Coordinates of C-alpha atoms in Angstrom, one line a residue:
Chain A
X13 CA -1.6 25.5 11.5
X14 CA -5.3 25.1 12.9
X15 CA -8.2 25.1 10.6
X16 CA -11.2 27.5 11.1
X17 CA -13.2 25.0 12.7
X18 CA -10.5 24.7 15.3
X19 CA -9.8 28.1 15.8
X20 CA -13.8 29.4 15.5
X21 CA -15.2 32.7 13.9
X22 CA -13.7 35.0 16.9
X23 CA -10.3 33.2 16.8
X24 CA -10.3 33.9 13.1
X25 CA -11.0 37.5 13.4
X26 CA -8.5 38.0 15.6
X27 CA -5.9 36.6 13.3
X28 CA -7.1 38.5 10.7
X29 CA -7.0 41.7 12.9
X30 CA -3.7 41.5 13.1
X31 CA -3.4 40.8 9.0
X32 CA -4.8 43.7 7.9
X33 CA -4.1 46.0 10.7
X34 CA -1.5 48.7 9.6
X35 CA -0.5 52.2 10.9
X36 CA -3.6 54.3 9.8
X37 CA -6.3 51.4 10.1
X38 CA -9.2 52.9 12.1
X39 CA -10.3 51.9 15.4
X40 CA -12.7 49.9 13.4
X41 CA -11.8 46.7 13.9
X42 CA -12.8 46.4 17.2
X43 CA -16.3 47.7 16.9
X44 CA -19.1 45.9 15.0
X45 CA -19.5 49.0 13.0
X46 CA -16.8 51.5 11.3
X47 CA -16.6 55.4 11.5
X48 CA -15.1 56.5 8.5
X49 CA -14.2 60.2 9.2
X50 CA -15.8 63.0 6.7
X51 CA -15.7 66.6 7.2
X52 CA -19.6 67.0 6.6
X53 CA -21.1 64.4 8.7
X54 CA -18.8 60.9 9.7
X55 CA -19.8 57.5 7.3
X56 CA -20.6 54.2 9.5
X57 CA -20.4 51.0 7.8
X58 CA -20.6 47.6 8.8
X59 CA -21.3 44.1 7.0
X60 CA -22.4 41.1 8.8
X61 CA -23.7 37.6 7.1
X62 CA -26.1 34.7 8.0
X63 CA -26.0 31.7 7.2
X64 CA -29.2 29.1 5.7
X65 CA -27.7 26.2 8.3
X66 CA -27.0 28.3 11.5
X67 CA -29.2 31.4 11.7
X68 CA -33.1 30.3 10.5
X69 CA -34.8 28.9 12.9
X70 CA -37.1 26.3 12.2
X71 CA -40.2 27.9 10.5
X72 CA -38.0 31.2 9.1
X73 CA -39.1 32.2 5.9
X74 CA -36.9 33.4 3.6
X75 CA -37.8 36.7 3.7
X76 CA -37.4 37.1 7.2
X77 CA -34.0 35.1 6.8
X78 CA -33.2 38.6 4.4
X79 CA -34.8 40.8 7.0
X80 CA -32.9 39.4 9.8
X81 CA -29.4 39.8 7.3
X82 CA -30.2 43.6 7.4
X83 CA -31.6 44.3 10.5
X84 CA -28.2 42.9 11.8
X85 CA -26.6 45.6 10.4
X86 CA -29.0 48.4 10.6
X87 CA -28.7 47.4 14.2
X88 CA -25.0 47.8 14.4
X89 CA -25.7 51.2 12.5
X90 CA -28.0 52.0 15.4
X91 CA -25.9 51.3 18.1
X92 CA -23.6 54.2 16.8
X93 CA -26.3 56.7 16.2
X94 CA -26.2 56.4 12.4
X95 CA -28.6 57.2 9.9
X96 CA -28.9 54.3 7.4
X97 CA -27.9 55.5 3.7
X98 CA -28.0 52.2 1.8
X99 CA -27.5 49.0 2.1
X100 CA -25.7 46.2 -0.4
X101 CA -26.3 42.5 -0.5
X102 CA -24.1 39.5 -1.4
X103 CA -26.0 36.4 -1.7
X104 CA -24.3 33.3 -2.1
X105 CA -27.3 30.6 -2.4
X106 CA -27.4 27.1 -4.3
X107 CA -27.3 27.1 -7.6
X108 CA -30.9 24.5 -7.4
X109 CA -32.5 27.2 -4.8
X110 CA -35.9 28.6 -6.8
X111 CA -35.7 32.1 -8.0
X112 CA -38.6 33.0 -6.1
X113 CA -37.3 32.2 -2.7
X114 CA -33.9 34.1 -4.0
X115 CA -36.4 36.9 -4.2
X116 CA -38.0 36.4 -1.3
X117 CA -34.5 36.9 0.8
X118 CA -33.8 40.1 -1.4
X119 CA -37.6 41.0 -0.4
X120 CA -36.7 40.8 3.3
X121 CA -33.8 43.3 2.8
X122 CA -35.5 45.0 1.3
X123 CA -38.3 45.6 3.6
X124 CA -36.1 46.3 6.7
X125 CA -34.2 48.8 4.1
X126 CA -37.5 50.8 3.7
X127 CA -38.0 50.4 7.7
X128 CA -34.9 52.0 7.6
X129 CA -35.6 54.7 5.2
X130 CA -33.2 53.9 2.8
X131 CA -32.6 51.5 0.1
X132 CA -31.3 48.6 -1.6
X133 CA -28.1 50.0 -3.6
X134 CA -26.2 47.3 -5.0
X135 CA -25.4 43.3 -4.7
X136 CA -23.9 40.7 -5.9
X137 CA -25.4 37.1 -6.6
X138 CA -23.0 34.2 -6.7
X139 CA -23.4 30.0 -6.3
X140 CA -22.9 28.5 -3.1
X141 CA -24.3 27.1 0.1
X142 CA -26.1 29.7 1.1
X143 CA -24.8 32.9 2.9
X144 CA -26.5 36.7 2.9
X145 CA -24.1 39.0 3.6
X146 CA -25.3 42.7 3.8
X147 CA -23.5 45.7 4.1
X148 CA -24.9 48.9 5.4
X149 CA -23.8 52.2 5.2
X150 CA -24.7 55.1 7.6
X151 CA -24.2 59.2 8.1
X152 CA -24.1 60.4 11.4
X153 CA -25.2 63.8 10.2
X154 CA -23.0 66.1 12.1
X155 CA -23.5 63.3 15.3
X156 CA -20.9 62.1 17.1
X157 CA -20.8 57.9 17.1
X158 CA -21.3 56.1 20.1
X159 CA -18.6 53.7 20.8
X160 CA -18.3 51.3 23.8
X161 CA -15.3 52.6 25.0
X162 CA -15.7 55.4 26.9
X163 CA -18.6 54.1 29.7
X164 CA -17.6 55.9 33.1
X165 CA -18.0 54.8 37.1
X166 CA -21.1 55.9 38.5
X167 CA -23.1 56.0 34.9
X168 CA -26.5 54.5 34.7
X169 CA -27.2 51.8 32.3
X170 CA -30.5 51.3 30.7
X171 CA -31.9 49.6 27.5
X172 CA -34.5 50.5 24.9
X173 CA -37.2 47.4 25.4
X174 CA -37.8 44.5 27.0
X175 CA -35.3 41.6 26.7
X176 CA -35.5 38.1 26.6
X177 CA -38.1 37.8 23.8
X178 CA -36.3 35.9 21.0
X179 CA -35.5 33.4 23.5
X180 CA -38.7 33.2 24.8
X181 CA -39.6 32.6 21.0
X182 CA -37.4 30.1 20.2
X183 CA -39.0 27.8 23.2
X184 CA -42.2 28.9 22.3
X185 CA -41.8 27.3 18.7
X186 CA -39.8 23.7 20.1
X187 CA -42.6 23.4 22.9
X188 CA -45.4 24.1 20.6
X189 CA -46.8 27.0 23.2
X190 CA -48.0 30.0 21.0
X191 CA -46.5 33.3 21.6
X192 CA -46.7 35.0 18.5
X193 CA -45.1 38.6 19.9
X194 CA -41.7 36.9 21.4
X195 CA -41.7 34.6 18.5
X196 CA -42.1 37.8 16.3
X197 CA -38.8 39.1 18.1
X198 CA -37.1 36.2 16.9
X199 CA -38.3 36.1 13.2
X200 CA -38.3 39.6 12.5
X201 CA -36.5 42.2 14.9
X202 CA -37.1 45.6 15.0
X203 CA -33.8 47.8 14.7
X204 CA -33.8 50.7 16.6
X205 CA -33.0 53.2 14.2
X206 CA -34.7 56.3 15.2
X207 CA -33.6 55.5 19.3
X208 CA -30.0 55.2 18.1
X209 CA -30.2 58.7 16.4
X210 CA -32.0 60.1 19.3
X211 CA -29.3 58.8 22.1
X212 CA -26.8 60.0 19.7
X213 CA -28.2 63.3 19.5
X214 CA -28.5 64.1 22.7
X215 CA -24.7 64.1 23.4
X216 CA -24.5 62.5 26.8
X217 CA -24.6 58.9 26.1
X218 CA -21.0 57.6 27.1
X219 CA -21.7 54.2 25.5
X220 CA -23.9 51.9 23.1
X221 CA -23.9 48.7 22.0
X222 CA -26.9 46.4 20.6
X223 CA -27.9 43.3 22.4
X224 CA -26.8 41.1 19.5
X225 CA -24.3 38.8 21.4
X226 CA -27.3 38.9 24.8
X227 CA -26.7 40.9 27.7
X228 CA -23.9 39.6 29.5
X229 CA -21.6 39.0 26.6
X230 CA -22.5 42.6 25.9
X231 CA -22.2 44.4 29.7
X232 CA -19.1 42.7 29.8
X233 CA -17.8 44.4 26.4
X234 CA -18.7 47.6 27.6
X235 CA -16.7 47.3 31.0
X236 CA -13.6 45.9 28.9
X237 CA -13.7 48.4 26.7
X238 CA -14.0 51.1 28.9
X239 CA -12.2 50.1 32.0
X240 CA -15.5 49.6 34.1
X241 CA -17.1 47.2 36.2
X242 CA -20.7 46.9 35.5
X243 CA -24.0 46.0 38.8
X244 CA -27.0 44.7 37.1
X245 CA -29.9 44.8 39.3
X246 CA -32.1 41.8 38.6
X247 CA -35.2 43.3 39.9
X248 CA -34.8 46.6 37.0
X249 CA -34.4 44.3 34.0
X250 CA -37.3 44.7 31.7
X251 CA -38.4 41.5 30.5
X252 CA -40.5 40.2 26.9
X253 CA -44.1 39.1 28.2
X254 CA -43.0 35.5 26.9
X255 CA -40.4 34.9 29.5
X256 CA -42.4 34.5 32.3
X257 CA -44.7 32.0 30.6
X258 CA -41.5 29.8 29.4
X259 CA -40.4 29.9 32.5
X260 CA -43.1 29.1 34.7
X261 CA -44.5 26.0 31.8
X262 CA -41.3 24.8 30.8
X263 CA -38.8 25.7 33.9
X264 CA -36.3 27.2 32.0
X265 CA -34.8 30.0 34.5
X266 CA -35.7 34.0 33.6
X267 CA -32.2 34.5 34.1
X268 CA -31.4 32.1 30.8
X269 CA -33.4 33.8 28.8
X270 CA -32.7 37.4 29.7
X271 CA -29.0 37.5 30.5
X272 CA -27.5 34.6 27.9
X273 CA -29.5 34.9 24.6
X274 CA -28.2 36.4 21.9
X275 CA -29.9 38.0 19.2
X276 CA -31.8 41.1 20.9
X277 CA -31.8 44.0 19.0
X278 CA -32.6 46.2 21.6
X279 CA -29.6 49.4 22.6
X280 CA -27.7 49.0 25.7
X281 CA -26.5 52.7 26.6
X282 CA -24.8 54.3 29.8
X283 CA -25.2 58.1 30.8
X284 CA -24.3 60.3 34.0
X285 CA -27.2 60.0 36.1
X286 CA -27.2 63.9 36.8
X287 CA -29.2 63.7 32.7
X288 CA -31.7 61.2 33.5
X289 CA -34.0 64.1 32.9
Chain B
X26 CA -40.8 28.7 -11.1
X27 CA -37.3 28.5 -12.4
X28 CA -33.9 27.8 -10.7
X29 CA -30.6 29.8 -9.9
X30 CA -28.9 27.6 -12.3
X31 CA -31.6 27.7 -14.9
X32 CA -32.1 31.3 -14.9
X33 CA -28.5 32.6 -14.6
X34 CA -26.9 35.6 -12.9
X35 CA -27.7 37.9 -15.2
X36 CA -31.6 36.6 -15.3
X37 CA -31.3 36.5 -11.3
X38 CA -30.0 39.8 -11.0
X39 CA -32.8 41.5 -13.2
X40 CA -35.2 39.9 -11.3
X41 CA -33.8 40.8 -7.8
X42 CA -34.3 44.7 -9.5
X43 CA -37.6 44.7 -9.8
X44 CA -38.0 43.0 -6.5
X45 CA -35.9 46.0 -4.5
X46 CA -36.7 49.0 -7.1
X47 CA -38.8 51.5 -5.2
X48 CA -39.9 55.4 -5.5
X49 CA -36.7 56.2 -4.7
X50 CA -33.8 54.0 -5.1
X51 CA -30.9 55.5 -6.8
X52 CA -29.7 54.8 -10.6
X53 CA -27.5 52.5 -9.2
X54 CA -28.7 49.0 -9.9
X55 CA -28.1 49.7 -13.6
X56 CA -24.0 50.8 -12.7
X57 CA -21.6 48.1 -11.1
X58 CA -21.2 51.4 -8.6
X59 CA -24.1 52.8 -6.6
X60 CA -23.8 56.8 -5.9
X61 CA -24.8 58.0 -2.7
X62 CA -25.4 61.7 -3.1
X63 CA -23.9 64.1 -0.4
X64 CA -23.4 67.4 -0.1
X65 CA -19.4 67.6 0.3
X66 CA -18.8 64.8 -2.6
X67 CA -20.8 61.9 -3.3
X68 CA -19.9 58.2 -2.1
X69 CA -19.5 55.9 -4.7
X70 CA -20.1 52.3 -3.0
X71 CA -20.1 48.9 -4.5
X72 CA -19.9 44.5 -4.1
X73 CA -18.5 42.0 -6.0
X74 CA -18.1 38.2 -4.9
X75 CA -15.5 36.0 -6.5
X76 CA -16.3 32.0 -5.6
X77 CA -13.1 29.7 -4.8
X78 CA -14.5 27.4 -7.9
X79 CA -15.2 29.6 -10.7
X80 CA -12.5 33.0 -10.0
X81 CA -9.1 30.8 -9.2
X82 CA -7.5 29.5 -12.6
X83 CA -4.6 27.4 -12.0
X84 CA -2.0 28.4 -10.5
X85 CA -3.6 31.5 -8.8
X86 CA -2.6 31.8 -4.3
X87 CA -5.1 32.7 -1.7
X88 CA -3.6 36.1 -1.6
X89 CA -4.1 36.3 -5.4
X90 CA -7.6 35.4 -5.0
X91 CA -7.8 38.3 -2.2
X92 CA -6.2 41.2 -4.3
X93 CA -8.5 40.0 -7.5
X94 CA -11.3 40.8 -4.8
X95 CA -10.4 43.7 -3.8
X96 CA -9.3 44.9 -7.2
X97 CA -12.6 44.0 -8.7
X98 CA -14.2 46.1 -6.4
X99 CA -11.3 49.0 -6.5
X100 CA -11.7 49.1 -10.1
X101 CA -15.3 49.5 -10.1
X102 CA -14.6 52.7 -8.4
X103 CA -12.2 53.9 -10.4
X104 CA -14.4 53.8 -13.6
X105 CA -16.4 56.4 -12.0
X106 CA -13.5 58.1 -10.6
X107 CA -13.9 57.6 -6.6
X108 CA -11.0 57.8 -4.6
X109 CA -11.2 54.4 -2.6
X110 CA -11.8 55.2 1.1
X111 CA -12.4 52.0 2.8
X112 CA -12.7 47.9 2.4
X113 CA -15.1 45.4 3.9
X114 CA -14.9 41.9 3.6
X115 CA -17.0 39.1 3.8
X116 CA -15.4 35.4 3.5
X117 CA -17.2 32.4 3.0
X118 CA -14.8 29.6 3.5
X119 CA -14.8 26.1 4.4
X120 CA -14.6 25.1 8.0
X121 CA -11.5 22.7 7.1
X122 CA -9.6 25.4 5.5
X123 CA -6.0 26.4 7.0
X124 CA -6.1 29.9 8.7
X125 CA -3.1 30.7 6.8
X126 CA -4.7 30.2 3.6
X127 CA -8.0 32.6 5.3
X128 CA -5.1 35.4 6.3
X129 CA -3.8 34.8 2.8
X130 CA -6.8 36.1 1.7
X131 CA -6.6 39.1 3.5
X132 CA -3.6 39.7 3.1
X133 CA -4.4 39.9 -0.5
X134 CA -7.1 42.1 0.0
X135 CA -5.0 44.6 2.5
X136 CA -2.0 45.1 -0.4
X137 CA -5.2 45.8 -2.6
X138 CA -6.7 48.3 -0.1
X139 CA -2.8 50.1 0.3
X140 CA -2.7 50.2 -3.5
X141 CA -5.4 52.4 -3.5
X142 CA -4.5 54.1 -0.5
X143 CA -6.6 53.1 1.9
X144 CA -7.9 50.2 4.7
X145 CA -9.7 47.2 5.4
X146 CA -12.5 48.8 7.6
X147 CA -14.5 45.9 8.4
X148 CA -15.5 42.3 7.5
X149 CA -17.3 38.7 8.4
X150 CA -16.3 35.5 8.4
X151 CA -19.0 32.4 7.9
X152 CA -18.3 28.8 7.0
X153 CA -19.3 27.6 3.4
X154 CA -18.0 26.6 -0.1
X155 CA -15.5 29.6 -0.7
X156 CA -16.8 33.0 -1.5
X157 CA -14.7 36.1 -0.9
X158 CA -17.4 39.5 -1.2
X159 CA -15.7 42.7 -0.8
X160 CA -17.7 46.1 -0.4
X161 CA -15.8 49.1 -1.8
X162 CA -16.9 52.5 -0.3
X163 CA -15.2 55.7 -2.5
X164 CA -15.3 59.3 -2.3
X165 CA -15.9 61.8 -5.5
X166 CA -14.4 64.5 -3.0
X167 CA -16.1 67.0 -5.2
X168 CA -16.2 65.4 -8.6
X169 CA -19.1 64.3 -11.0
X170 CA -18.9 61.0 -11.3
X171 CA -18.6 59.0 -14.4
X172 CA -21.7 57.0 -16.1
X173 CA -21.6 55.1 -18.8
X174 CA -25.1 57.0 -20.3
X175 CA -23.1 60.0 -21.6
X176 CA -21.0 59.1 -24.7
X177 CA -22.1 61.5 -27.5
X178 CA -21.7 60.9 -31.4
X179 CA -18.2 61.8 -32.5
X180 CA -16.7 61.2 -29.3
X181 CA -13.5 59.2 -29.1
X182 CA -13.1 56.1 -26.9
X183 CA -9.9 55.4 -25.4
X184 CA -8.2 53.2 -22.9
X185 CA -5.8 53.0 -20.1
X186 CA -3.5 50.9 -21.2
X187 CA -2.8 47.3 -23.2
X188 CA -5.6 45.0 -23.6
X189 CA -5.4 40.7 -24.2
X190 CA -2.8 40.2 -21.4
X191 CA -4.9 38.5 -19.4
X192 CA -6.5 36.3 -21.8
X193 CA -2.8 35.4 -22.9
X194 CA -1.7 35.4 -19.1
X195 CA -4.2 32.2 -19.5
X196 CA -3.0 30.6 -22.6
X197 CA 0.2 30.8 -21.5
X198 CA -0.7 29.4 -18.3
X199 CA -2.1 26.5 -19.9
X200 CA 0.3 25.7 -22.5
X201 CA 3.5 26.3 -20.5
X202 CA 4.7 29.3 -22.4
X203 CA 7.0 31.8 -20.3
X204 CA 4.4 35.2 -20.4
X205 CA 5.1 36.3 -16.5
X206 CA 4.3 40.3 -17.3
X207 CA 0.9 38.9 -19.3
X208 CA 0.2 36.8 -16.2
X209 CA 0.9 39.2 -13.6
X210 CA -2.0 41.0 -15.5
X211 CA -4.2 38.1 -15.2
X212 CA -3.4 36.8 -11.4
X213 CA -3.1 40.7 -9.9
X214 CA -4.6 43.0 -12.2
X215 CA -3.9 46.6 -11.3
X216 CA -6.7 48.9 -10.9
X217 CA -6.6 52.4 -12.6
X218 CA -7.0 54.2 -9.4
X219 CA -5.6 57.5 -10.0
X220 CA -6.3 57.5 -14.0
X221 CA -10.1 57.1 -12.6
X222 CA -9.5 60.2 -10.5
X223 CA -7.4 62.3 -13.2
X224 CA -10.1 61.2 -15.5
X225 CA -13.2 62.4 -13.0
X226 CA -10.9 65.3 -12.5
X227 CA -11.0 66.8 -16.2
X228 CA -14.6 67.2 -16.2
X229 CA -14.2 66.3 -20.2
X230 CA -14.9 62.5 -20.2
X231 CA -18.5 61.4 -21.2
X232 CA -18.6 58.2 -20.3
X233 CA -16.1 55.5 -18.3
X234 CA -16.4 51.9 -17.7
X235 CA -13.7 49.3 -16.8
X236 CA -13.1 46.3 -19.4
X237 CA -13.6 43.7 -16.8
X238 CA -16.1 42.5 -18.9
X239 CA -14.0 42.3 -22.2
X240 CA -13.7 45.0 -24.4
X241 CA -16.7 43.9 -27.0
X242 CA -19.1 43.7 -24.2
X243 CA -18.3 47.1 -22.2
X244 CA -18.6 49.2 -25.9
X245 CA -21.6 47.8 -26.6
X246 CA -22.6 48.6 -22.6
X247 CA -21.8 51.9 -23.3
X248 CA -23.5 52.1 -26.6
X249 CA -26.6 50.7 -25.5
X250 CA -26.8 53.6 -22.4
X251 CA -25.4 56.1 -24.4
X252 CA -27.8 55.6 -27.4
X253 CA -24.8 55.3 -30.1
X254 CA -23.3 53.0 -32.1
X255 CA -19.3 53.0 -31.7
X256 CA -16.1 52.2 -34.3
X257 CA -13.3 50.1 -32.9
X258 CA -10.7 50.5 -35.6
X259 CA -8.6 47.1 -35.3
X260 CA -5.1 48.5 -36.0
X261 CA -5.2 50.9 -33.0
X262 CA -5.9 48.2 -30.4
X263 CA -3.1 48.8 -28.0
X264 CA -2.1 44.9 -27.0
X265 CA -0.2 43.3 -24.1
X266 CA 3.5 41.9 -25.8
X267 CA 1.7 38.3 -24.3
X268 CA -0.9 38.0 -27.3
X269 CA 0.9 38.2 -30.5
X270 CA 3.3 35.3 -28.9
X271 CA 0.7 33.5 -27.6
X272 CA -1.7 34.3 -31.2
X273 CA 1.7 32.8 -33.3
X274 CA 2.3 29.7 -31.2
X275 CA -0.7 29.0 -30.5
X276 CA -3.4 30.2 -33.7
X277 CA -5.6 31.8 -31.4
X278 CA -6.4 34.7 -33.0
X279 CA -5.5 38.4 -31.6
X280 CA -8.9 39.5 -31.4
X281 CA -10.3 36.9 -29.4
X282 CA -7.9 37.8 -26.8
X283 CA -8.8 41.5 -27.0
X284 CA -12.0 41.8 -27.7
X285 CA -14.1 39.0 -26.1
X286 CA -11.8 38.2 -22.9
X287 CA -12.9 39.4 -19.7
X288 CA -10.6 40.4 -16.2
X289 CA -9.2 43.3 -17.9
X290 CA -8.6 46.0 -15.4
X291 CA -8.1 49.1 -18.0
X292 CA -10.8 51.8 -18.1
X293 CA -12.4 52.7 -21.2
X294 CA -13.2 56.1 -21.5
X295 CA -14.9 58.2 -24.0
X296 CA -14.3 62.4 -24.7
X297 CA -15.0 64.7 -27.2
X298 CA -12.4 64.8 -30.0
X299 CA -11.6 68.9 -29.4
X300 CA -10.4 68.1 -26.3
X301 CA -8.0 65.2 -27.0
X302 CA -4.9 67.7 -25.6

């Protein structure tokens, strides 16, 4: 059979969908975040990992590295309208890695925890080549979650911010231009916890999603999911102040950056447009 | 400053506390379980990572590796007498590793997560040496949960069941003696799920922990929270059949294997002798 190289992360997943799938399973496993149900107020929990070799960008400290781990998944949280309860880590780091930049990580996470009004609530610490996997847990406080499935024809999509800005950053550092705001987008987004519970309360948004995977990997989940098709109009897209200034000094198209990046944390949501008011 | 390797887990761990300790944060990074506090029954949630290199002794399968996860996890939520309610997990695994092997894992983890009634809500995959973290989320439904602070003078301790099968589940293992019940015990220890929860459920017990650190280290755990000093009287040890065969071929003496051994999976429990019926 094919190793996980072969196959990739999503391949994988898949395969293990179908492993652990049984009559019962929530809907879970096709969302980045799960509802379990509770008579009080549903849970939401989710767990997502970086890695030291693939997700820090050059110049990342380490403490951003551990905000960026749970910002991931206070982001996921978000995108369902849930209020962060807690959050756990598992670090797997090398066993010559100085305590103080272990600390640093756990720092991080705990920094976007407090941004998130919650806390640190548990961990794990174990050798290895280095890995922060966080798991955050959410209440949706009599809420319904937002899902991605149930987007309808006719519905307006918007965002929350401007896109475009991580990418923007991650020029900005290999050119050696300074643009400390998209760079800041890149090191250290902003989760958008109190947006999330907002749409959520409001009852009329039909879907959300963050902008983890960029913007057209993410329209396109919504339409799937819900049996849509999906117009975005070029000249409505709110763009990072960075983007223009890539583009026009190193000719990399808008589009690029806007449409094909991913990590934006930013909430893509869809609503009747009879409640834009 | 000092290394991972040079400081230890335990060093690492204490550290990482007074990084994320706030105004605030719950008891819960002094428990292996963290308790979320909610109005209809409080959440019990908790992590544990087992590496490839250091948690497979010989002989042991992927989906061994998976249920000893899981169990770890499942376990730590029965010592405070949660019923389990759902499973994340997070794999580390090398990128040359068969897919089979991965869904082995899984696999293991799922029978875990059926054991104790419930799913496997949610997970990530990342390449790397071989880490399997699972997140255990629990419900009291309506129960106090059990610390390990409460043991009062005069109180009896008691366990779930037959300690040292494990630790001669190993010996056997490694000497080529027939022991299969003592290494069932070590290769898929069974979490006391519902002995947690008929435990939680008596409202009598004062304190609960589960042996998977050995038996001499858990009393004195409980001992040092409690503020008391404890009596383990030798001859009413209950031991698997595994260690007085393994003790007599072997001379390794009995009490290594139940005192000092950890992966046990009984709770240890601790009640006021006027309610022993």
């Amino acid at each position: 059979m094919a190793t996980f190289r072969e196959i990739g992360e999503r391949g994988l997943v898949e395969m293990i969908r179908r492993t652990v799938l049984r009559d019962g399973s929530p809907d879970a496993l096709t969302d980045d975040a799960s509802v379990i149900p509770r008579g009080s107020g549903d849970l939401v929990v989710c767990t997502d990992a970086l890695t030291f070799e693939r997700h820090m960008p050059k110049g990342m400290t380490y403490e951003q590295l551990g905000w960026m781990a749970a910002a991931a998944n206070v982001s996921d949280l978000a995108s369902m309208g849930a209020k962060p309860t807690g959050l756990l880590a598992s670090l797997n780091v090398p066993e010559d890695m100085d305590v103080r930049d272990i600390c640093d990580i756990m720092s991080g996470i705990d920094q976007c925890a407090e941004f998130g009004e919650t806390y640190v609530i548990g961990g794990d610490t174990k050798p290895g080549t280095g890995t922060v996997a966080v798991t955050a847990i959410g209440d949706m406080e009599g809420r319904r979650p937002m899902t991605r499935g149930c987007a309808r024809p006719g519905d307006v999509i918007a965002v929350t911010g401007p896109l475009g800005g991580p990418a923007a950053g991650f020029r900005a550092i290999e050119a050696g231009i300074d643009l400390p705001d998209s760079v800041a987008t890149l090191m250290a987004p902003i989760p958008r916890v109190k947006e999330g519970i907002a749409l959520a309360s409001t009852g009329l948004v039909s879907s959300c999603i963050d902008l983890s995977d960029g913007l057209s990997t993410c329209v396109r989940t919504i339409c799937k999911e819900s049996g849509v098709g999906a117009i975005i109009e070029w000249d409505l897209l709110p763009a990072d102040e960075g983007v223009s200034v890539i583009s026009e000094k190193l000719g990399i198209p808008e589009k690029d950056m806007l449409m094909d990046w991913g990590g934006e944390y930013e909430l893509l949501f869809t609503f009747d447009r009879k409640d834009l008011d």
